[in-house]
Amino acid sequence: MKYDARPQGTRELGLPKRILEHSHYSFPQHLNYRLKQAHATCATKKTSYFCDQRWKPLAAFNQTSLSAQFTLRSANEIEALPSMSRCDWPRIPEQALTPGSCSKMASLDRVKVLVLGDSGVGKSSLVHLLCQNQVLGNPSWTVGCSVDVRVHDYKEGTPEERTYYIELWDVGGSVGSASSVKSTRAVFYNSVNGIILVHDLTNKKSSQNLYRWSLEALNRDLVPTGVLVTNGDYDQEQFADNQIPLLVIGTKLDQIHETKRHEVLTRTAFLAEDFNAEEINLDCTNPRYLAAGSSNAVKISRFFDKNNPQVCPYNLYAEQLSGSAFTCPRSTNKRSWLYRILPSVSHKPFESIDQGHVTHNWDEVGPDPNQLRWKPFEIPKSSQKKVDFVSGLHTLCGAGDIRSNNGLAIHIFLCNTSMENRCFYNSDGDFLIVPQKGKLLIYTEFGKMLVQPNEICVIQRGMRFSIDVFEETRGYILEVYGVHFELPDLGPIGANGLANPRDFLIPVAWYEDRQVPGGYTVINKYQGKLFAAKQHVSPFNVVAWHGNYTPYKYNLENFMVINSVAFDHADPSIFTVLTAKSVRPGVAIADFVIFPPRWGVADKTFRPPYYHRNCMSEFMGLIKGHYEAKQGGFLPGGGSLHSAMTPHGPDADCFEKASKVKLAPERIADGTMAFMFESSLNLAVTKWGLKTSNCLDENYYKCWEPLKSHFTPNSRKPAGLN
């Protein structure tokens, strides 16, 4: 039986206008668009828990924190969430924290959380509200430190439910200038398990001082006590190896007029990003801000919970999926926690199966330096043979070595039927999928995605998925080994442009609790070979998940084009959507580049792509329409490959027209979408690509034969040309 909250399995992450179209979403007006966030979702039989937030994919995408805004429809829906959601408590042996130590939460019945901030920000009122669920009637100044205790439940919904005690240490906020003030407070900083940083939303200085408080608590304060440290002086790398979870809380929200709240909360929103922490803004004199089921209460519970409880809610299994080494810096660390009905290890042994046209043998035919072009790849007729996504995979070209995690492959998929009780996962690398004909309904362990032509999706290494199709379907795949796709650096472009992080979508949690009497087939591509194993249940039994290692999709129409507005032709790198970087700065294993509709206004300029010989390999495909440099022969569903240093450029007809046309602002590529997979590697074409496919255009070179010399040695301006 299948349970689904939203048919297409994706949630909107767009601008407020888009948000308002979904009235069941609840967003604070001050939602920070710049947060580097991960995701936590939960689907149950009756409802779907999910979090919506701005997503900043860096290093696919350098998401460094687990900060989310939960929206729940009723208070009683919260019961499953805390132990399934964000908990990033330290998982390291006890060790010196100069002078304190950081302890495992899993082994403790009592934990210590510091509450830090300037005097008068409301720390005592906050602690009282957290521990007593009541407003503090007569707050007073804290001298030294005050300790209150909160009883926290975990393993909720299980017979083994128990509690542990959280000591909230409210440290006096005097900022004095003498070093003795800091040394006196140091005695409170031993054996810390978490830190809550508190600032007054009406006091800018208290917000800026959070940097000093955080550095002092971690004994990394290299500036004299009392000297203001601002975010301009603050280096996030100082927290790159920090294992202590942080929470940022802004108080006195009631004292800000509603017309000013957006401005104030936007000003303080960067704090959560800088500290890799969640953010809560509240009024300590109003208990409803921490009412059960509210998003603030969820964040508090998530701050105190942990990833791997002894028994998960609903008796699920906790399983981590890692997309990076454990020891990668936080900014590039990629992992997600999956809470599932059965762990993915529950299967029979893998056995080798027929490879079809999937290969990693780059030596099966000799190299060919010629310009290559393929007619549209033929889709098998469903009336003749049923072919699903995996059976319809055809490797066209590639380079590198899978075993050393270095290289790429380009595949074509041609299918006419859905995957029935079959799923696929790739142990070798990430798939960037570009559908050209037909929609793809992709089931993943994280939820479902509907991906249509003119959209792309990325299914990262190790993620299981199954694809349903609705007609004869065709598309392209760029596979990269050992690296992940990420957004390109923008450099002088600035903070905005090209593919914006907010336009990437991830699935909402979805699951099926389904037995498969005949066995469910799990297919794995490992070291370029295909293997299959049987299991008795659907692999899409993940009830909830959180993390930053997910599949995602993107609509190419959302690409913000950068182009020349004066003269000359800019390089195609300005159209890069995603990149998979190599170890050499500025050089990619692969770039995904598009040529979208745009304005052409460059004056006294040959506007089509220039003639070129490139140290990179360029594979081009066409989703719809026609490519501006070649009106005929290069068709949707086909492709071309121009290898390293192989000359290429506009055909003769394009050159003649573009050289003589009267220049005026014009629309370019309307109704079309061409793309390019560009690589620093020398790509070898497979036997299927050169021979078996029967789609290679043997006459491609003829499009340049009509080119003629226009050289006029006695006149700088050739007759008949602009």
XYZ file of C-alpha atoms in Angstrom, residues 38-580:
543
model
C 19.947 20.516 5.026
C 16.578 18.900 5.025
C 14.407 16.809 7.334
C 11.213 15.188 6.174
C 8.825 12.603 7.502
C 5.861 10.941 5.814
C 3.225 8.926 7.691
C 0.036 7.212 6.643
C -2.101 10.261 7.348
C 0.169 13.199 6.750
C 3.576 14.310 5.588
C 6.061 16.164 7.740
C 8.442 18.288 5.814
C 10.604 21.310 6.217
C 10.901 24.172 3.789
C 13.935 26.385 3.671
C 16.266 28.153 1.337
C 18.803 25.737 0.037
C 22.356 26.744 -0.833
C 23.972 23.940 -2.809
C 27.718 24.440 -2.704
C 29.885 21.379 -3.333
C 26.539 19.864 -4.196
C 26.381 21.845 -2.392
C 28.559 22.839 0.577
C 25.588 22.688 2.895
C 27.176 23.170 6.251
C 24.346 23.110 8.746
C 21.083 21.444 9.527
C 18.765 24.385 9.894
C 15.125 24.089 8.961
C 11.706 25.637 9.339
C 9.115 22.958 10.085
C 5.490 23.509 9.246
C 3.053 21.162 10.977
C -0.690 21.212 10.540
C -1.610 20.386 14.135
C 0.072 19.961 17.479
C -0.634 16.246 17.747
C 1.289 15.604 14.543
C 4.565 16.366 16.251
C 4.889 13.096 18.139
C 7.096 11.281 15.643
C 9.344 14.123 14.732
C 11.968 14.978 17.359
C 14.002 11.772 17.225
C 13.720 11.671 13.455
C 14.868 15.160 12.819
C 17.979 17.247 13.172
C 20.306 16.155 15.924
C 23.931 16.880 15.419
C 25.289 16.112 18.855
C 28.985 15.260 19.056
C 30.037 11.724 18.177
C 33.639 11.861 19.344
C 35.483 10.291 22.289
C 35.843 12.423 25.404
C 38.754 14.731 24.810
C 40.137 18.039 25.998
C 38.278 21.090 24.838
C 40.752 23.483 26.425
C 39.973 23.082 29.265
C 36.596 21.325 29.070
C 35.561 18.219 27.207
C 32.905 17.180 24.729
C 30.987 14.026 25.614
C 28.876 11.547 23.724
C 25.194 12.223 24.232
C 24.384 8.548 23.721
C 26.230 7.591 26.905
C 24.895 10.371 29.156
C 21.865 10.755 31.418
C 22.756 14.378 32.138
C 24.133 16.933 29.679
C 25.388 20.474 29.990
C 24.293 23.323 27.737
C 25.707 26.843 28.078
C 23.396 29.842 27.655
C 25.578 32.793 26.623
C 24.962 36.424 25.725
C 25.245 39.987 26.961
C 23.608 41.182 30.161
C 19.993 42.165 29.735
C 19.254 40.113 26.631
C 16.822 37.876 28.531
C 18.826 34.701 29.152
C 17.269 34.080 32.574
C 13.754 34.570 31.213
C 14.527 32.205 28.347
C 15.937 29.491 30.619
C 12.922 29.750 32.923
C 10.571 29.442 29.955
C 12.480 26.434 28.601
C 12.603 24.599 31.930
C 9.355 25.613 33.638
C 7.210 26.439 30.613
C 6.281 29.618 32.469
C 7.078 33.299 32.211
C 9.651 34.536 34.736
C 7.801 37.089 36.830
C 10.648 39.151 38.294
C 13.829 38.700 36.263
C 17.052 39.887 37.879
C 20.711 40.171 36.924
C 22.664 36.917 37.006
C 25.905 37.061 38.961
C 28.365 34.343 38.029
C 26.178 31.525 36.775
C 22.690 30.164 37.395
C 21.813 26.543 36.601
C 18.344 25.239 35.822
C 17.351 21.753 34.686
C 15.092 20.658 31.855
C 13.793 17.091 31.614
C 13.982 15.951 28.001
C 12.221 12.888 26.572
C 13.685 10.825 23.812
C 12.837 7.563 22.037
C 9.284 8.877 21.989
C 6.550 6.442 21.008
C 8.474 3.331 22.092
C 8.147 1.058 25.135
C 11.684 2.024 26.168
C 10.920 5.738 26.404
C 13.018 7.401 29.081
C 14.378 10.817 29.917
C 17.656 12.577 30.419
C 18.423 15.825 32.178
C 19.660 18.955 30.483
C 21.485 21.436 32.690
C 21.102 24.937 31.273
C 23.980 27.076 32.561
C 22.938 30.739 32.428
C 26.305 32.520 32.476
C 26.380 36.141 33.659
C 26.790 38.510 30.734
C 29.152 41.170 32.067
C 31.522 42.309 29.340
C 34.166 43.948 31.553
C 37.498 45.003 30.182
C 39.656 43.119 32.656
C 41.013 39.706 31.777
C 39.803 38.453 35.159
C 36.214 38.612 33.929
C 36.917 36.134 31.183
C 39.073 33.901 33.365
C 36.317 33.803 35.993
C 33.768 32.640 33.427
C 36.169 30.002 32.109
C 35.343 27.701 35.023
C 31.823 27.347 33.598
C 33.065 26.207 30.192
C 34.170 22.689 31.188
C 32.535 19.550 29.734
C 30.126 21.366 27.442
C 27.657 19.447 25.268
C 25.888 22.362 23.585
C 25.730 26.168 23.451
C 22.709 28.472 23.136
C 23.708 31.975 21.984
C 21.170 34.636 23.006
C 20.912 38.176 21.641
C 18.463 41.053 21.984
C 16.789 41.790 18.643
C 16.508 45.456 19.631
C 20.225 45.751 20.435
C 22.660 45.467 17.517
C 25.670 45.278 19.815
C 24.314 42.180 21.582
C 24.029 40.463 18.196
C 27.586 41.395 17.230
C 28.896 40.255 20.608
C 27.747 36.681 19.943
C 30.964 36.193 17.967
C 33.014 37.121 21.026
C 30.934 34.864 23.276
C 31.295 31.888 20.954
C 35.056 32.320 20.637
C 35.442 32.745 24.390
C 33.435 29.609 25.190
C 35.575 27.556 22.855
C 38.742 29.147 24.261
C 39.669 30.569 20.860
C 39.288 34.211 21.749
C 42.549 35.755 20.575
C 41.343 39.332 21.133
C 41.300 41.118 24.513
C 38.126 40.794 26.549
C 35.816 43.714 25.887
C 37.036 44.282 22.320
C 34.127 43.991 19.916
C 34.354 41.172 17.368
C 31.986 41.654 14.432
C 31.037 39.350 11.621
C 33.449 41.306 9.457
C 36.307 40.086 11.674
C 34.902 36.606 12.039
C 36.314 33.673 10.093
C 33.897 30.757 9.736
C 36.851 28.409 9.349
C 37.421 28.813 13.086
C 34.396 26.560 13.511
C 35.251 24.130 10.715
C 36.167 21.414 13.233
C 33.711 22.412 15.960
C 31.778 19.394 17.218
C 29.519 21.263 19.650
C 25.968 21.991 18.439
C 24.916 25.633 18.570
C 21.516 27.324 18.685
C 20.947 31.066 18.127
C 17.953 32.670 19.884
C 16.808 36.265 19.427
C 14.659 37.712 22.225
C 12.312 40.688 22.729
C 10.536 40.156 19.429
C 7.492 41.815 20.995
C 9.388 45.093 21.319
C 9.832 45.435 17.558
C 6.947 47.040 15.713
C 5.459 44.761 13.065
C 6.410 47.197 10.317
C 10.070 46.963 11.390
C 10.320 43.227 12.040
C 11.248 42.225 8.528
C 14.101 44.743 8.476
C 15.443 43.691 11.893
C 15.170 39.960 11.311
C 16.817 40.251 7.922
C 19.706 42.088 9.606
C 20.219 39.286 12.150
C 19.557 36.361 9.813
C 23.240 35.933 8.925
C 23.994 34.811 12.499
C 22.525 31.361 11.954
C 24.589 30.880 8.819
C 27.812 32.100 10.384
C 27.438 29.760 13.361
C 26.130 26.784 11.347
C 23.169 26.806 13.701
C 19.404 26.950 13.818
C 17.720 30.257 14.613
C 14.726 31.051 16.833
C 13.221 34.495 17.420
C 10.703 34.866 20.231
C 9.167 36.832 23.081
C 10.101 35.283 26.444
C 6.985 36.789 28.030
C 4.709 34.746 25.776
C 4.783 30.923 26.197
C 3.045 30.371 22.874
C 6.352 30.913 21.087
C 7.459 27.528 22.464
C 4.045 25.840 22.374
C 4.012 22.116 21.639
C 3.941 21.502 17.912
C 5.259 24.933 16.981
C 8.278 25.217 14.711
C 10.273 26.735 17.599
C 9.474 23.760 19.846
C 10.582 21.423 17.077
C 13.904 23.246 16.776
C 14.450 23.045 20.531
C 13.731 19.303 20.546
C 15.905 18.815 17.519
C 18.743 20.637 19.267
C 18.535 18.248 22.235
C 17.969 15.010 20.314
C 20.424 12.668 18.614
C 20.744 10.824 15.330
C 20.796 7.195 16.328
C 18.443 6.491 19.241
C 18.453 3.070 20.866
C 14.984 2.524 19.464
C 13.612 4.823 16.749
C 10.032 6.089 16.863
C 7.618 3.661 15.221
C 10.361 1.028 15.651
C 12.131 2.107 12.471
C 15.762 1.426 11.587
C 18.221 4.326 11.421
C 20.610 4.139 8.457
C 23.163 6.686 7.339
C 23.976 7.287 3.677
C 27.377 8.972 3.290
C 28.356 10.837 0.149
C 31.737 11.950 1.481
C 34.423 10.714 3.824
C 33.601 11.158 7.503
C 36.633 13.398 7.879
C 35.773 15.870 5.105
C 35.479 19.478 6.281
C 32.002 20.436 7.423
C 31.551 22.624 4.361
C 31.908 19.609 2.059
C 30.632 16.819 4.305
C 27.630 15.087 2.741
C 25.378 12.610 4.499
C 21.748 11.851 5.229
C 20.023 9.791 7.903
C 17.257 7.514 6.651
C 14.631 6.081 9.029
C 13.285 2.998 7.339
C 11.069 -0.030 7.868
C 13.910 -2.414 6.988
C 17.576 -1.534 6.440
C 18.890 -1.766 2.904
C 21.200 -4.618 3.904
C 18.206 -7.004 3.834
C 18.792 -8.657 0.466
C 20.169 -11.822 -1.114
C 23.723 -11.888 -2.527
C 24.437 -9.882 -5.683
C 25.067 -11.785 -8.881
C 26.439 -10.548 -12.193
C 23.852 -9.875 -14.906
C 23.923 -9.025 -18.601
C 25.658 -5.709 -19.216
C 23.587 -4.708 -22.205
C 25.269 -1.648 -23.691
C 26.733 -0.338 -20.426
C 30.525 -0.319 -20.466
C 33.586 1.331 -18.997
C 35.990 -0.191 -21.528
C 37.380 2.840 -23.312
C 39.664 0.711 -25.489
C 37.083 -1.435 -27.288
C 37.566 0.694 -30.431
C 40.408 2.962 -31.438
C 40.374 6.743 -30.925
C 38.730 8.959 -33.535
C 39.690 12.674 -33.672
C 37.018 13.574 -36.239
C 34.025 15.769 -35.588
C 31.222 13.343 -34.740
C 27.495 13.881 -34.951
C 24.636 11.518 -34.226
C 21.132 11.590 -35.631
C 18.352 11.195 -33.040
C 18.922 7.939 -31.185
C 16.160 5.477 -32.003
C 13.760 4.480 -29.225
C 12.696 0.825 -29.341
C 9.019 0.352 -30.157
C 6.984 -0.890 -27.208
C 5.037 -3.137 -29.578
C 8.246 -4.983 -30.406
C 10.139 -5.143 -27.099
C 9.639 -3.856 -23.569
C 12.686 -1.871 -22.472
C 12.910 -0.073 -19.122
C 15.393 2.571 -17.994
C 18.164 0.179 -16.920
C 17.804 -2.087 -19.942
C 17.809 1.004 -22.147
C 21.116 2.437 -20.893
C 23.724 2.849 -23.642
C 27.222 4.154 -22.944
C 28.229 6.567 -25.705
C 31.666 7.745 -24.567
C 33.797 8.327 -21.515
C 37.248 8.476 -19.956
C 39.068 7.853 -16.723
C 39.150 5.038 -14.219
C 36.191 4.044 -12.061
C 38.353 2.235 -9.509
C 40.371 5.335 -8.759
C 37.239 7.526 -8.648
C 38.402 9.737 -11.486
C 36.565 10.177 -14.752
C 33.181 10.325 -16.411
C 30.837 8.596 -18.817
C 28.086 9.867 -21.105
C 25.100 7.580 -21.563
C 21.947 7.658 -23.666
C 18.772 6.114 -22.245
C 16.092 4.769 -24.590
C 13.073 3.109 -22.976
C 9.379 2.476 -23.445
C 8.181 0.885 -20.204
C 8.395 1.488 -16.466
C 10.656 -0.381 -14.065
C 8.417 -2.985 -12.409
C 9.674 -4.209 -9.038
C 13.164 -3.131 -10.050
C 15.376 -0.354 -8.761
C 18.871 0.807 -9.604
C 21.736 2.412 -7.746
C 25.151 3.485 -8.902
C 28.194 2.723 -6.756
C 30.473 4.434 -9.260
C 29.277 8.025 -9.374
C 26.536 10.627 -9.730
C 23.977 10.660 -12.548
C 22.936 13.997 -14.058
C 19.844 13.059 -16.079
C 18.552 15.200 -18.965
C 15.214 13.908 -20.304
C 14.642 14.884 -23.930
C 11.401 13.062 -24.782
C 8.843 11.907 -22.240
C 8.352 12.559 -18.529
C 10.177 10.610 -15.835
C 8.453 9.794 -12.552
C 11.422 8.925 -10.375
C 10.915 7.047 -7.110
C 13.825 7.478 -4.716
C 14.502 6.569 -1.105
C 13.944 10.254 -0.308
C 10.634 10.651 -2.140
C 9.389 11.133 -5.678
C 10.358 13.560 -8.423
C 8.518 14.260 -11.662
C 11.175 15.344 -14.164
C 10.060 16.630 -17.548
C 11.936 17.691 -20.677
C 13.634 21.050 -20.057
C 14.285 19.953 -16.474
C 17.252 18.029 -15.120
C 17.794 15.949 -12.028
C 20.831 14.646 -10.185
C 20.725 11.289 -8.421
C 23.848 11.037 -6.369
C 26.065 8.049 -5.776
C 24.471 5.162 -3.879
C 20.865 6.405 -3.997
C 18.323 3.788 -5.048
C 15.736 4.822 -7.585
C 13.152 3.445 -9.991
C 11.709 5.215 -13.037
C 8.196 5.130 -14.451
C 7.642 6.371 -18.002
C 4.420 7.209 -19.826
C 5.506 6.925 -23.436
C 8.533 6.120 -25.541
C 11.248 8.038 -23.717
C 14.750 9.292 -24.494
C 17.401 11.325 -22.762
C 21.032 11.914 -21.860
C 23.073 11.120 -18.742
C 26.337 12.634 -17.544
C 27.995 10.388 -14.953
C 30.955 11.625 -12.899
C 33.190 9.433 -10.737
C 34.503 10.422 -7.329
C 33.187 14.007 -7.272
C 29.803 15.670 -6.916
C 28.116 18.384 -8.925
C 28.018 21.857 -7.437
C 27.207 25.388 -8.448
C 30.036 27.181 -10.260
C 31.835 30.041 -8.565
C 30.406 33.381 -9.688
C 33.507 35.538 -9.315
C 32.915 39.121 -10.520
C 29.296 38.251 -11.388
C 28.603 38.620 -7.683
C 26.167 36.900 -5.372
C 23.354 36.410 -7.900
C 23.209 34.898 -11.345
C 23.222 31.710 -13.419
C 21.484 28.874 -11.524
C 20.175 30.259 -8.240
C 20.150 27.921 -5.222
C 16.516 28.660 -4.395
C 15.340 27.057 -7.643
C 16.633 23.574 -6.873
C 13.974 21.208 -5.543
C 14.296 18.101 -3.397
C 11.714 15.380 -2.711
C 9.287 15.217 0.178
C 9.475 11.991 2.207
C 7.338 9.219 0.724
C 7.326 5.497 1.426
C 5.660 2.217 0.656
C 5.369 -0.711 3.066
C 5.026 -3.422 0.462
C 5.918 -7.096 0.366
C 6.932 -8.463 -3.042
C 6.226 -12.231 -3.136
C 8.185 -12.770 -6.339
C 11.096 -10.714 -5.073
C 12.144 -7.136 -5.710
C 15.259 -6.776 -7.888
C 17.954 -4.334 -6.810
C 20.423 -3.579 -9.616
C 23.831 -2.130 -8.799
C 26.427 -0.663 -11.146
C 29.754 -1.389 -9.494
C 33.116 -0.829 -11.193
C 31.258 -0.464 -14.477
C 29.546 -3.857 -14.213
C 25.898 -4.620 -13.462
C 24.836 -6.861 -10.582
C 21.409 -7.823 -9.239
C 20.105 -8.994 -5.872
C 16.649 -10.021 -4.688
C 14.818 -8.839 -1.606
C 11.281 -9.451 -0.374
C 10.248 -5.824 0.252
C 10.242 -2.551 -1.633
C 13.446 -0.548 -1.077
C 11.386 2.650 -0.876
C 10.516 2.087 2.770
C 12.104 5.262 4.155
C 9.492 6.869 6.395
C 11.605 9.905 7.288
C 14.994 11.372 6.518
C 17.197 14.347 7.194
C 20.537 15.476 5.842
C 22.215 17.255 2.961
C 22.913 14.292 0.663
C 19.804 14.109 -1.498
C 18.568 13.844 -5.063
C 17.437 17.119 -6.582
C 15.906 18.615 -9.724
C 16.116 21.939 -11.550
C 14.035 23.652 -14.223
C 16.314 25.057 -16.920
C 13.882 27.922 -17.536
C 14.952 29.359 -14.174
C 18.508 29.953 -15.373
C 19.494 33.635 -15.119
C 21.432 34.360 -18.298
C 24.536 36.547 -18.290
C 25.557 37.901 -21.696
C 27.494 40.622 -23.506
C 25.586 43.903 -23.736
C 28.228 45.920 -25.600
C 30.363 43.981 -28.076
C 32.153 40.666 -28.599
C 31.078 37.126 -27.894
C 31.452 35.909 -24.311
C 32.789 32.418 -23.661
C 30.207 29.642 -23.126
C 31.328 29.196 -19.519
C 28.850 31.970 -18.648
C 26.103 29.410 -19.275
C 27.356 26.840 -16.738
C 24.569 25.354 -14.611
C 26.556 22.802 -12.589
C 30.181 21.771 -12.406
C 32.111 18.777 -11.113
